[in-house]
PDB file of C-alpha atoms in Angstrom:
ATOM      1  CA  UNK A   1       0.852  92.125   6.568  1.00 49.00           C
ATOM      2  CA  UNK A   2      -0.270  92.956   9.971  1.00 46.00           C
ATOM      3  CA  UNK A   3       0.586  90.215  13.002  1.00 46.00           C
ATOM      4  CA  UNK A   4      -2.584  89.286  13.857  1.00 44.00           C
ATOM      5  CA  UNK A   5      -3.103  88.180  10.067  1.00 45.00           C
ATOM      6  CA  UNK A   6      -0.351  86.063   9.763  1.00 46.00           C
ATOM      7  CA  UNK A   7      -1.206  84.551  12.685  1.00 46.00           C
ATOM      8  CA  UNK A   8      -4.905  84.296  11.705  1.00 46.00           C
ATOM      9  CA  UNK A   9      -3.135  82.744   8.454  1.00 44.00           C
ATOM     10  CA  UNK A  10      -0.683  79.938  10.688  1.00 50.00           C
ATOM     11  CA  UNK A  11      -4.057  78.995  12.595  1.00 55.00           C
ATOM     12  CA  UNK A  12      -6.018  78.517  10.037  1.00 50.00           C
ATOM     13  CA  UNK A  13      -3.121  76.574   8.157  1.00 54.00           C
ATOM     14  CA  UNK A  14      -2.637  74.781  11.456  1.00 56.00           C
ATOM     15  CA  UNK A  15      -6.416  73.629  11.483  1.00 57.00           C
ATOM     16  CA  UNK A  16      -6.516  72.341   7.799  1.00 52.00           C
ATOM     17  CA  UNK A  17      -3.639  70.060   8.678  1.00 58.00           C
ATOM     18  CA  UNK A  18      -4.749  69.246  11.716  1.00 60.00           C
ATOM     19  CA  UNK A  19      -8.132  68.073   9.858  1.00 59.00           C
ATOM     20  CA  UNK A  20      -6.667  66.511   7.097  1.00 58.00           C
ATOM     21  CA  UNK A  21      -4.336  64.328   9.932  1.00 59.00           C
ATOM     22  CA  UNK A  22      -7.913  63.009  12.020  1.00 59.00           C
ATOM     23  CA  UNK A  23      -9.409  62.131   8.108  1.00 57.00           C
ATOM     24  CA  UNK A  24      -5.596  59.908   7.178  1.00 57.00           C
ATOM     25  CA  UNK A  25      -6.101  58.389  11.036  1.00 54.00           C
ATOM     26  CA  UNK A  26      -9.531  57.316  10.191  1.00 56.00           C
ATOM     27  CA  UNK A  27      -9.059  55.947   6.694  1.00 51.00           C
ATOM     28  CA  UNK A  28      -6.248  54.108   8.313  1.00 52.00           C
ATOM     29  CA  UNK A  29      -8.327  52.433  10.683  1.00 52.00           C
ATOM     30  CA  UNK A  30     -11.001  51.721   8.227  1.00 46.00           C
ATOM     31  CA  UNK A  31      -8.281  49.908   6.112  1.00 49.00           C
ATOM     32  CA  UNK A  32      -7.206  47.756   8.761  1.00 45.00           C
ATOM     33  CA  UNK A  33     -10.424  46.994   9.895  1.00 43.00           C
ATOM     34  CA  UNK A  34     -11.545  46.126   6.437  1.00 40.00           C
ATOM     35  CA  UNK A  35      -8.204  44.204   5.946  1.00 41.00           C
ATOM     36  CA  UNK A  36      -9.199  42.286   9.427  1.00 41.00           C
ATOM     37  CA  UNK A  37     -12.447  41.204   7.968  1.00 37.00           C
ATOM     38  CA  UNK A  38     -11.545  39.571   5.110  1.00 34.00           C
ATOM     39  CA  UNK A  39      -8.382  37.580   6.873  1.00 33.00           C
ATOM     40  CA  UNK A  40     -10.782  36.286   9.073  1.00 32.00           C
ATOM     41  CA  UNK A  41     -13.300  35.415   6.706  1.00 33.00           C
ATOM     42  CA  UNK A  42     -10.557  33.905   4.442  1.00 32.00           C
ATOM     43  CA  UNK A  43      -9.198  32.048   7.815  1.00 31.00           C
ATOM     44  CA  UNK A  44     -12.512  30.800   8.577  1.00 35.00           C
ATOM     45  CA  UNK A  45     -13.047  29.616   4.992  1.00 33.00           C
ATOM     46  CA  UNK A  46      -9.814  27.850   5.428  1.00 34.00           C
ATOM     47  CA  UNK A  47     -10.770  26.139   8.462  1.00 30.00           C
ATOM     48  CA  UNK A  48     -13.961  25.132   7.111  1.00 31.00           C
ATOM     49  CA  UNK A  49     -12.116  23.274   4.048  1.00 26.00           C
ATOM     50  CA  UNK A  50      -9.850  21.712   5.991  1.00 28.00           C
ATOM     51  CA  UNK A  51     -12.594  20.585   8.802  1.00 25.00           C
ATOM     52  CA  UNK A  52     -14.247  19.078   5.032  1.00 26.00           C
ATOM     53  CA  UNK A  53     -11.135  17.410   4.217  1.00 27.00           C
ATOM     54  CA  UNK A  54     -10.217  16.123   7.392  1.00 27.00           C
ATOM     55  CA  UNK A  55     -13.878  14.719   7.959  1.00 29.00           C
ATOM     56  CA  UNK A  56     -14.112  13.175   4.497  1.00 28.00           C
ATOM     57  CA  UNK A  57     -10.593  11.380   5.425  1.00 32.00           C
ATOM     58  CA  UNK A  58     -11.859  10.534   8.791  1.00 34.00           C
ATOM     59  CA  UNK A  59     -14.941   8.969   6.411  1.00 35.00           C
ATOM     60  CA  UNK A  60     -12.266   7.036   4.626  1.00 35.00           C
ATOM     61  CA  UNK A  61     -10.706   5.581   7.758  1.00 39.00           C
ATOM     62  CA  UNK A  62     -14.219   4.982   9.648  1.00 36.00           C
ATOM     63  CA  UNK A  63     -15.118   2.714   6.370  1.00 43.00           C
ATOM     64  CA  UNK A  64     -15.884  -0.944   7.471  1.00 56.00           C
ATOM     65  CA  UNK A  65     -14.013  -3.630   6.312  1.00 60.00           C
ATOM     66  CA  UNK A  66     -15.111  -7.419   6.019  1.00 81.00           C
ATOM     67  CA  UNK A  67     -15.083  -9.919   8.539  1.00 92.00           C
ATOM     68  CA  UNK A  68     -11.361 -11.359   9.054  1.00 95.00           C
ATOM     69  CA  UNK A  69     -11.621 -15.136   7.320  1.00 97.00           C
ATOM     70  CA  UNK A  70      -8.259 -17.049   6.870  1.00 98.00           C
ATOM     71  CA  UNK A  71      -8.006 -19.560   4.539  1.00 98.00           C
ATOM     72  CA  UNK A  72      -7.569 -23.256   5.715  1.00 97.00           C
ATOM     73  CA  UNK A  73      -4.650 -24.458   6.553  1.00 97.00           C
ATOM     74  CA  UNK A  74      -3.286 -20.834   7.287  1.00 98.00           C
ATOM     75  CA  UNK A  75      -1.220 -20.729  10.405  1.00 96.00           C
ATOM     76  CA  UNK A  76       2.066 -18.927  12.115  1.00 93.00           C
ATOM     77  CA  UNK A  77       1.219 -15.333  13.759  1.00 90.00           C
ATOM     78  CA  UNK A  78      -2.040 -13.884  13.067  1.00 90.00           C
ATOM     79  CA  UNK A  79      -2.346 -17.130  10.738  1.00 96.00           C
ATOM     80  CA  UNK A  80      -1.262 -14.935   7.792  1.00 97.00           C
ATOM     81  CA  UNK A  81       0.959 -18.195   6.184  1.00 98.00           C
ATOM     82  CA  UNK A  82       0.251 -20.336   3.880  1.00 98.00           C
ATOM     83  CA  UNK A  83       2.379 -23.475   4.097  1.00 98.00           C
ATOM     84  CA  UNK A  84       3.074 -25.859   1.120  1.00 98.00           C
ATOM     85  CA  UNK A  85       5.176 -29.242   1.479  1.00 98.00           C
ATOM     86  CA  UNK A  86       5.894 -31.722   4.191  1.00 97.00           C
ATOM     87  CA  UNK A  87       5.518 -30.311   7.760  1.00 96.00           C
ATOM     88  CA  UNK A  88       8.466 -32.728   8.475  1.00 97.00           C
ATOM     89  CA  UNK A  89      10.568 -31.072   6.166  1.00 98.00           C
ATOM     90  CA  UNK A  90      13.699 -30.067   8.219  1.00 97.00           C
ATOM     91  CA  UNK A  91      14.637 -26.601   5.614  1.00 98.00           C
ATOM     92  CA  UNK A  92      11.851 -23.751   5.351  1.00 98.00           C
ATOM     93  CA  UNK A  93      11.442 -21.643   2.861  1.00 98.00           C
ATOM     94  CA  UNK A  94       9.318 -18.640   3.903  1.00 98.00           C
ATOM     95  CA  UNK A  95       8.502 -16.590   0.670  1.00 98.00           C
ATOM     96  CA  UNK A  96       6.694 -12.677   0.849  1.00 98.00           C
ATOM     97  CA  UNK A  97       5.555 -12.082  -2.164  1.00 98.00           C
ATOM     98  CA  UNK A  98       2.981  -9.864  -4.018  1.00 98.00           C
ATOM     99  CA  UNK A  99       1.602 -10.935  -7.399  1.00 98.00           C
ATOM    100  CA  UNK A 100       1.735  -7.822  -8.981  1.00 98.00           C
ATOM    101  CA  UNK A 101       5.578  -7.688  -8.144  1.00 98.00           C
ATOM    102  CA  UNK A 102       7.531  -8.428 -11.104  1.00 97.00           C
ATOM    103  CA  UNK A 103      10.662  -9.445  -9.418  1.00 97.00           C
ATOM    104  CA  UNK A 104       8.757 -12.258  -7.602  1.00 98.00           C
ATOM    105  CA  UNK A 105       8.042 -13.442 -10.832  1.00 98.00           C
ATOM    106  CA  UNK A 106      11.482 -13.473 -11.530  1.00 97.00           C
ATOM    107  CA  UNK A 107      12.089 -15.626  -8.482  1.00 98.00           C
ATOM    108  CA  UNK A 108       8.896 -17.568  -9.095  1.00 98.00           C
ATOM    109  CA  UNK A 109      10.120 -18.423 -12.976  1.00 96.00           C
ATOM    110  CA  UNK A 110      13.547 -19.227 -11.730  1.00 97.00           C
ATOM    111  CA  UNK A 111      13.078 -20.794  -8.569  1.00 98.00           C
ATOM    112  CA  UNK A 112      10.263 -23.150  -9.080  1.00 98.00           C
ATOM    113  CA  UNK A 113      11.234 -26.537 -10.297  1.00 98.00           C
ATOM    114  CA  UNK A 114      13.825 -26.447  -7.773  1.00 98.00           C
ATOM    115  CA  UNK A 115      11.464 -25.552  -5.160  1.00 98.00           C
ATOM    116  CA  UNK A 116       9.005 -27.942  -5.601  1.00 98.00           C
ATOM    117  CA  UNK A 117      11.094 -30.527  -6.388  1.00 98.00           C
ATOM    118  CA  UNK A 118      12.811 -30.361  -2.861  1.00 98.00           C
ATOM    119  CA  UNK A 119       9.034 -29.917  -1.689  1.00 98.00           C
ATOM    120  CA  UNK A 120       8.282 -33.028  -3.681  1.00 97.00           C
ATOM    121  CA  UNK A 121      11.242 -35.138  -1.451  1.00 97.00           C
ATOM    122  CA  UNK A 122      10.054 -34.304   1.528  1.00 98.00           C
ATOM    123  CA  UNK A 123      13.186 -32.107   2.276  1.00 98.00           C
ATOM    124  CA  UNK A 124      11.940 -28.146   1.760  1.00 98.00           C
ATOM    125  CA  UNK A 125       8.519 -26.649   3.455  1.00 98.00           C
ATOM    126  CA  UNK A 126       7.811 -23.081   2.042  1.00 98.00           C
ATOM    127  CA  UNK A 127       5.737 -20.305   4.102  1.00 98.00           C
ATOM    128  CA  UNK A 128       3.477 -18.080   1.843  1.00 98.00           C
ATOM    129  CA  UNK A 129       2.863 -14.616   2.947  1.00 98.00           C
ATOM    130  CA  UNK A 130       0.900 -12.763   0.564  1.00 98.00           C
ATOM    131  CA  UNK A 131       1.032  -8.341   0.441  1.00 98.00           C
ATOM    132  CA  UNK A 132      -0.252  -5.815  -1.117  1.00 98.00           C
ATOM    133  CA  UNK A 133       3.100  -3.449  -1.564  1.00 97.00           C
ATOM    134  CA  UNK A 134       2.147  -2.656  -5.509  1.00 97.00           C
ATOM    135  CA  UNK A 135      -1.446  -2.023  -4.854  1.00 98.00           C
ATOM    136  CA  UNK A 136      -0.406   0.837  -2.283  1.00 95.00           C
ATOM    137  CA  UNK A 137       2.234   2.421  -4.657  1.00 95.00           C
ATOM    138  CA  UNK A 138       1.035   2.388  -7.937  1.00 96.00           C
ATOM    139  CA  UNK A 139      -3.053   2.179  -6.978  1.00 97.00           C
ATOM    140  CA  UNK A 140      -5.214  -0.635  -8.197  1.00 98.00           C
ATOM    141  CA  UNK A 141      -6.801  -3.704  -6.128  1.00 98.00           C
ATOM    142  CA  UNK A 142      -4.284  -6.415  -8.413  1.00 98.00           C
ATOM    143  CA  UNK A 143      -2.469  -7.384  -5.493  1.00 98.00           C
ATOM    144  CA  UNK A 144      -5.533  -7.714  -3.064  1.00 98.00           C
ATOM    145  CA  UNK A 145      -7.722  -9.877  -5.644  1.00 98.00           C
ATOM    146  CA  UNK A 146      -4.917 -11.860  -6.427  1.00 98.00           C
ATOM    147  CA  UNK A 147      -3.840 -12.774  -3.203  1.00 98.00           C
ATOM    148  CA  UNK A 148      -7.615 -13.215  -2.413  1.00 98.00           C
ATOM    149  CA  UNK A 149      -7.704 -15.405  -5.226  1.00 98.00           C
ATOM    150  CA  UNK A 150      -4.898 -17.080  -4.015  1.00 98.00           C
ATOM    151  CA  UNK A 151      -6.530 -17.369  -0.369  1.00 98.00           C
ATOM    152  CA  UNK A 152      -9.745 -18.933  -1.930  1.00 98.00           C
ATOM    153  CA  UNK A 153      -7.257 -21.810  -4.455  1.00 98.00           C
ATOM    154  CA  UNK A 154      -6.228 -22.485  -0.683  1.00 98.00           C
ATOM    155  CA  UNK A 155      -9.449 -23.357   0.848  1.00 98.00           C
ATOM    156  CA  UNK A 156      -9.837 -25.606  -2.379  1.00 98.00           C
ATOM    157  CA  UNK A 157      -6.291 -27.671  -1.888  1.00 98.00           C
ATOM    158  CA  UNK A 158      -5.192 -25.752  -4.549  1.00 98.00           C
ATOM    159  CA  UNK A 159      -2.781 -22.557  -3.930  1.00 98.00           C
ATOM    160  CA  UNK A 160       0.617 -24.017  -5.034  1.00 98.00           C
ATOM    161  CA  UNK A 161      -1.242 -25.055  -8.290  1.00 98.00           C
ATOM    162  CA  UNK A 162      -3.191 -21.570  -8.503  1.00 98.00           C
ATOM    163  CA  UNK A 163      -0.079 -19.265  -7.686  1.00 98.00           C
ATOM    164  CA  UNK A 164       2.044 -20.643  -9.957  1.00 98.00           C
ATOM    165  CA  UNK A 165      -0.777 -19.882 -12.955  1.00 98.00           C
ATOM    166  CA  UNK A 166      -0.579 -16.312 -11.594  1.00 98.00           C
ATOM    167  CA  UNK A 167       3.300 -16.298 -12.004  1.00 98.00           C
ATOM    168  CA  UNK A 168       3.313 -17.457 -15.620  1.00 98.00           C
ATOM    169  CA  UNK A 169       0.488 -14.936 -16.746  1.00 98.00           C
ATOM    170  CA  UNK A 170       1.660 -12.293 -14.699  1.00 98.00           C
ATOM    171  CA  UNK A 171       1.112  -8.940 -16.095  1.00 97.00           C
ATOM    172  CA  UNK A 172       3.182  -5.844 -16.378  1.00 96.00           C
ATOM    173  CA  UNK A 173       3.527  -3.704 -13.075  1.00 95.00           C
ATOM    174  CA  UNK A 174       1.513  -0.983 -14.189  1.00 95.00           C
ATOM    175  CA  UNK A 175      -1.088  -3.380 -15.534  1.00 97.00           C
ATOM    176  CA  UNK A 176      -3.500  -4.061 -13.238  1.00 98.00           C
ATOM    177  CA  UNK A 177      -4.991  -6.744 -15.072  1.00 98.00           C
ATOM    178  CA  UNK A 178      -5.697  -9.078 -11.606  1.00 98.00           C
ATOM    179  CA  UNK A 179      -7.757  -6.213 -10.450  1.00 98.00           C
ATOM    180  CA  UNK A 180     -10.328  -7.301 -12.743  1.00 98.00           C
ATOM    181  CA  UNK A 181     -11.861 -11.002 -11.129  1.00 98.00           C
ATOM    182  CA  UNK A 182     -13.339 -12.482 -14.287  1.00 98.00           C
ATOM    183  CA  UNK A 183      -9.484 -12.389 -15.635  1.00 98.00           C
ATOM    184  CA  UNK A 184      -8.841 -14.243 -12.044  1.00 98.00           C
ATOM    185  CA  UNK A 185     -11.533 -16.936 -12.359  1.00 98.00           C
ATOM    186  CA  UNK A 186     -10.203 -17.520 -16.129  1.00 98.00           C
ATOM    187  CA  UNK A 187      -7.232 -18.503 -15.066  1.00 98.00           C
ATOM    188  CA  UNK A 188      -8.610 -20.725 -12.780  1.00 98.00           C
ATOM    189  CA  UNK A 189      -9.584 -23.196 -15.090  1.00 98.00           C
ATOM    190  CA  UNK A 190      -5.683 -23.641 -15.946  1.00 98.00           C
ATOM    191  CA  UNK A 191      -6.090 -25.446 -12.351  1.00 98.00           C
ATOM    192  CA  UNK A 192      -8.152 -28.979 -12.749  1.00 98.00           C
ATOM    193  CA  UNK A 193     -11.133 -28.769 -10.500  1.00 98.00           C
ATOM    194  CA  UNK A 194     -10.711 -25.318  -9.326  1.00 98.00           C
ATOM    195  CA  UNK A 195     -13.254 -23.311 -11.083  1.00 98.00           C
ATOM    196  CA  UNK A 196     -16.473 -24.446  -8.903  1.00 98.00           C
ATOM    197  CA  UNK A 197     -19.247 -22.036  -7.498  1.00 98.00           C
ATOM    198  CA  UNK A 198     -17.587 -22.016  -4.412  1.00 98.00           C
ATOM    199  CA  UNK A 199     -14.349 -20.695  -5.682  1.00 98.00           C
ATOM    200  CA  UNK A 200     -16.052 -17.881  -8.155  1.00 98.00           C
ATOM    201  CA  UNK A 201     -18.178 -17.294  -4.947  1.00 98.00           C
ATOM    202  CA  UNK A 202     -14.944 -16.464  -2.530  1.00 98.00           C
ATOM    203  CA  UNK A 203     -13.514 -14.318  -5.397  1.00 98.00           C
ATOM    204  CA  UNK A 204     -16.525 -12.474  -6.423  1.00 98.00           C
ATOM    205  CA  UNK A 205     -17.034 -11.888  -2.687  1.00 98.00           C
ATOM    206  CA  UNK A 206     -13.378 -10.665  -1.823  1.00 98.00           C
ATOM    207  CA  UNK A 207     -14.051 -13.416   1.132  1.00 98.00           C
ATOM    208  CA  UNK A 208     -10.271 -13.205   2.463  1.00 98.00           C
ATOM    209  CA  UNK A 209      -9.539  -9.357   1.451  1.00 98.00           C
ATOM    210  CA  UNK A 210      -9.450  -8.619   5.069  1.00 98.00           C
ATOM    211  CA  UNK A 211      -7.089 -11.764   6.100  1.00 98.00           C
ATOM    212  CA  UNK A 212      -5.018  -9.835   3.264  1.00 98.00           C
ATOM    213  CA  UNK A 213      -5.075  -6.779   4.426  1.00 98.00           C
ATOM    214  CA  UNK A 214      -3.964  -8.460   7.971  1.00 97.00           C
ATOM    215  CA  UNK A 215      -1.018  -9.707   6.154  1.00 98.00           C
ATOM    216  CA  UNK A 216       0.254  -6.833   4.688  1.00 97.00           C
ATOM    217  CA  UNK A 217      -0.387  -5.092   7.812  1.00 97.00           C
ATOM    218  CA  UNK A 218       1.818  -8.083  10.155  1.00 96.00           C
ATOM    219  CA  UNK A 219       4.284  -7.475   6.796  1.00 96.00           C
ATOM    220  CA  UNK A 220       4.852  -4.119   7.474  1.00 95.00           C
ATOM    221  CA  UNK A 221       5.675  -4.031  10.742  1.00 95.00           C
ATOM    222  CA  UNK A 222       8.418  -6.706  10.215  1.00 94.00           C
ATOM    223  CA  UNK A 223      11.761  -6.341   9.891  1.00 94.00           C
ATOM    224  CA  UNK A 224      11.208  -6.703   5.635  1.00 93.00           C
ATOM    225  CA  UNK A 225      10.283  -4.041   3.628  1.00 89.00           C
ATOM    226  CA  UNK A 226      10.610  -5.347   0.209  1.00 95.00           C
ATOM    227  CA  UNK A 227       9.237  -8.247  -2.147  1.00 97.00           C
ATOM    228  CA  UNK A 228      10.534 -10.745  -2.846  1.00 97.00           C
ATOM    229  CA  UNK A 229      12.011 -11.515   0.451  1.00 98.00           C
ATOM    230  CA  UNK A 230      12.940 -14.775   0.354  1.00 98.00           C
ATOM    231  CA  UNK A 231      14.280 -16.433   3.870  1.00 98.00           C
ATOM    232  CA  UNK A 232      15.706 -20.137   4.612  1.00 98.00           C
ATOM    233  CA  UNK A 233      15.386 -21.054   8.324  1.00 98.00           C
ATOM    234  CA  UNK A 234      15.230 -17.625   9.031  1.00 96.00           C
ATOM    235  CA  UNK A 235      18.142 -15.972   6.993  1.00 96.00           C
ATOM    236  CA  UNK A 236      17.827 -13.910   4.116  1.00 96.00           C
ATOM    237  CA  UNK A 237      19.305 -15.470   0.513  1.00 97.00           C
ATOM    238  CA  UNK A 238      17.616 -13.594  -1.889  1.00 96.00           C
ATOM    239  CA  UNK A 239      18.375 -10.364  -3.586  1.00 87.00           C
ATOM    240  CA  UNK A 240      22.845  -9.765  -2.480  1.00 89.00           C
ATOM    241  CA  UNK A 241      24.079  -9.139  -5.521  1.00 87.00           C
ATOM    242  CA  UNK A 242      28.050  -9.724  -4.597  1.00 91.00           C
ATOM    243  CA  UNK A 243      26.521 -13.564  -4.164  1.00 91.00           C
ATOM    244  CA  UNK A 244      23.539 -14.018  -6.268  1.00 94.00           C
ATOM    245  CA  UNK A 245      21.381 -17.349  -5.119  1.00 97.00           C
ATOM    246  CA  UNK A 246      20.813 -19.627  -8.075  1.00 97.00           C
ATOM    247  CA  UNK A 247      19.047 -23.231  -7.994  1.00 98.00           C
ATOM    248  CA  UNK A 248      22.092 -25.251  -7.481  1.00 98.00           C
ATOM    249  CA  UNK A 249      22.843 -22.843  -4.232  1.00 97.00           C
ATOM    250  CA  UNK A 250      19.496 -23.178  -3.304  1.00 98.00           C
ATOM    251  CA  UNK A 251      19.789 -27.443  -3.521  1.00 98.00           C
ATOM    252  CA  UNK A 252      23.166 -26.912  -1.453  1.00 97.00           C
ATOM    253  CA  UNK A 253      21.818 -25.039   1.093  1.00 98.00           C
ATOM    254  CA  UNK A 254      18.613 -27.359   1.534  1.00 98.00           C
ATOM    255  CA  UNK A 255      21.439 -30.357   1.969  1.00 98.00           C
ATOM    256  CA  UNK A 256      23.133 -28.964   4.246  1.00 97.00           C
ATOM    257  CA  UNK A 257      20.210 -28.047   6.235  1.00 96.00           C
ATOM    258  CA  UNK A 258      19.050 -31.618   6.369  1.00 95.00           C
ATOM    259  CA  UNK A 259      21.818 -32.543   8.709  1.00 81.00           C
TER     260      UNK A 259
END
């Protein structure tokens, strides 16, 4: 084979590669342009589901709530207590408390002859704050009708009476049997002269749901994170179990407050 053959050969060789080199290069680039298309369109179809989400959230937050009504008689802070007993009383009780909660009821069905039989001599006040801590865990308006309930009993002169009806029919945790209001207003009538229009009016209505709200809200910003949480004057007695409270330790501490 002659020189100028074999070198006719190499350069013809040479431009085969060279061609089949430019056609890799530009299927390259044609693969990562195509790849760049569809991660933006993917990225912009992410962004538009999350700008959906976080507008139907910002929906959720925007929602209007009712017009803040306390019961009567609430007062302390953002009048979110309910007070029951003598306002001379010289021990206080102050009591949070949800009414789905069942360990309130356990406190409730312990605690209450003692309670308002110290109420009844003039020598223990209690402080009713009324949350919502079941309702936010496990779902379900229970706690909120309840308490709303409970709100509305007030306005009648008749919480103590009321709450204590919710304590002794109090359902299982997970049954959210007080998010229902006819079951509410039926147990009403346990409560003598309770069940009047105006009563099934502020239940049906959810009048105080937002004075509820407003005490679960002062509730979580406290210092208590947990219900029951039961204070006297200020310290907490409830819920050690090294030194469980029991009714005659509750009596002993009331008499030694009253000096």
């Amino acid at each position: 084979m002659s020189q100028k053959n074999s070198d006719g050969k190499r350069s013809a060789r040479e431009r085969l590669q060279e061609q089949r080199q430019q056609e890799e290069s530009r299927a390259k680039r044609k693969r990562t342009l195509i790849a760049g298309v569809i991660v933006v369109a993917v990225l912009g179809a992410g962004a538009g589901i999350g700008a959906l989400v976080a507008h139907s959230g910002k929906g959720k937050k925007q929602e209007k709530a009712g017009p803040l009504v306390a019961p009567q008689g609430a007062t302390g802070k953002d009048t979110v207590m309910i007070p029951v007993g003598k306002s001379t009383a010289k021990a206080t009780l102050t009591v949070y408390e949800d009414f789905r909660c069942p360990g309130c009821g356990q406190f409730e069905n312990a605690f209450r002859d003692t309670v308002h039989d110290l109420e009844g001599k003039g020598e223990l006040k209690a402080e009713y704050h009324l949350v919502t801590l079941i309702d936010n865990n496990l779902g379900g308006k229970g706690s909120l009708n309840a308490a709303n309930a409970a709100a509305c009993a007030q306005d009648a002169g008749k919480f103590a009476a009321y709450h204590d009806v919710l304590y002794k029919n109090q359902p299982e945790e997970t049954d959210d049997q007080y998010g229902k209001k006819p079951r509410l207003l039926e147990l009403a009538g346990q409560v003598q002269g309770l069940d009047t229009p105006d009563f099934r009016k502020c239940v049906d209505d959810g009048t105080h749901d937002s004075w509820v709200k407003k005490s679960q809200e002062t509730f979580s910003k406290s210092a208590y994170h947990a219900t029951p949480t039961i204070l006297l004057d200020g310290k907490s007695i409830y819920g050690d179990q090294a030194n469980p409270l029991t009714p005659d330790k509750l009596r002993q501490l009331v008499a030694a407050a009253q000096g």
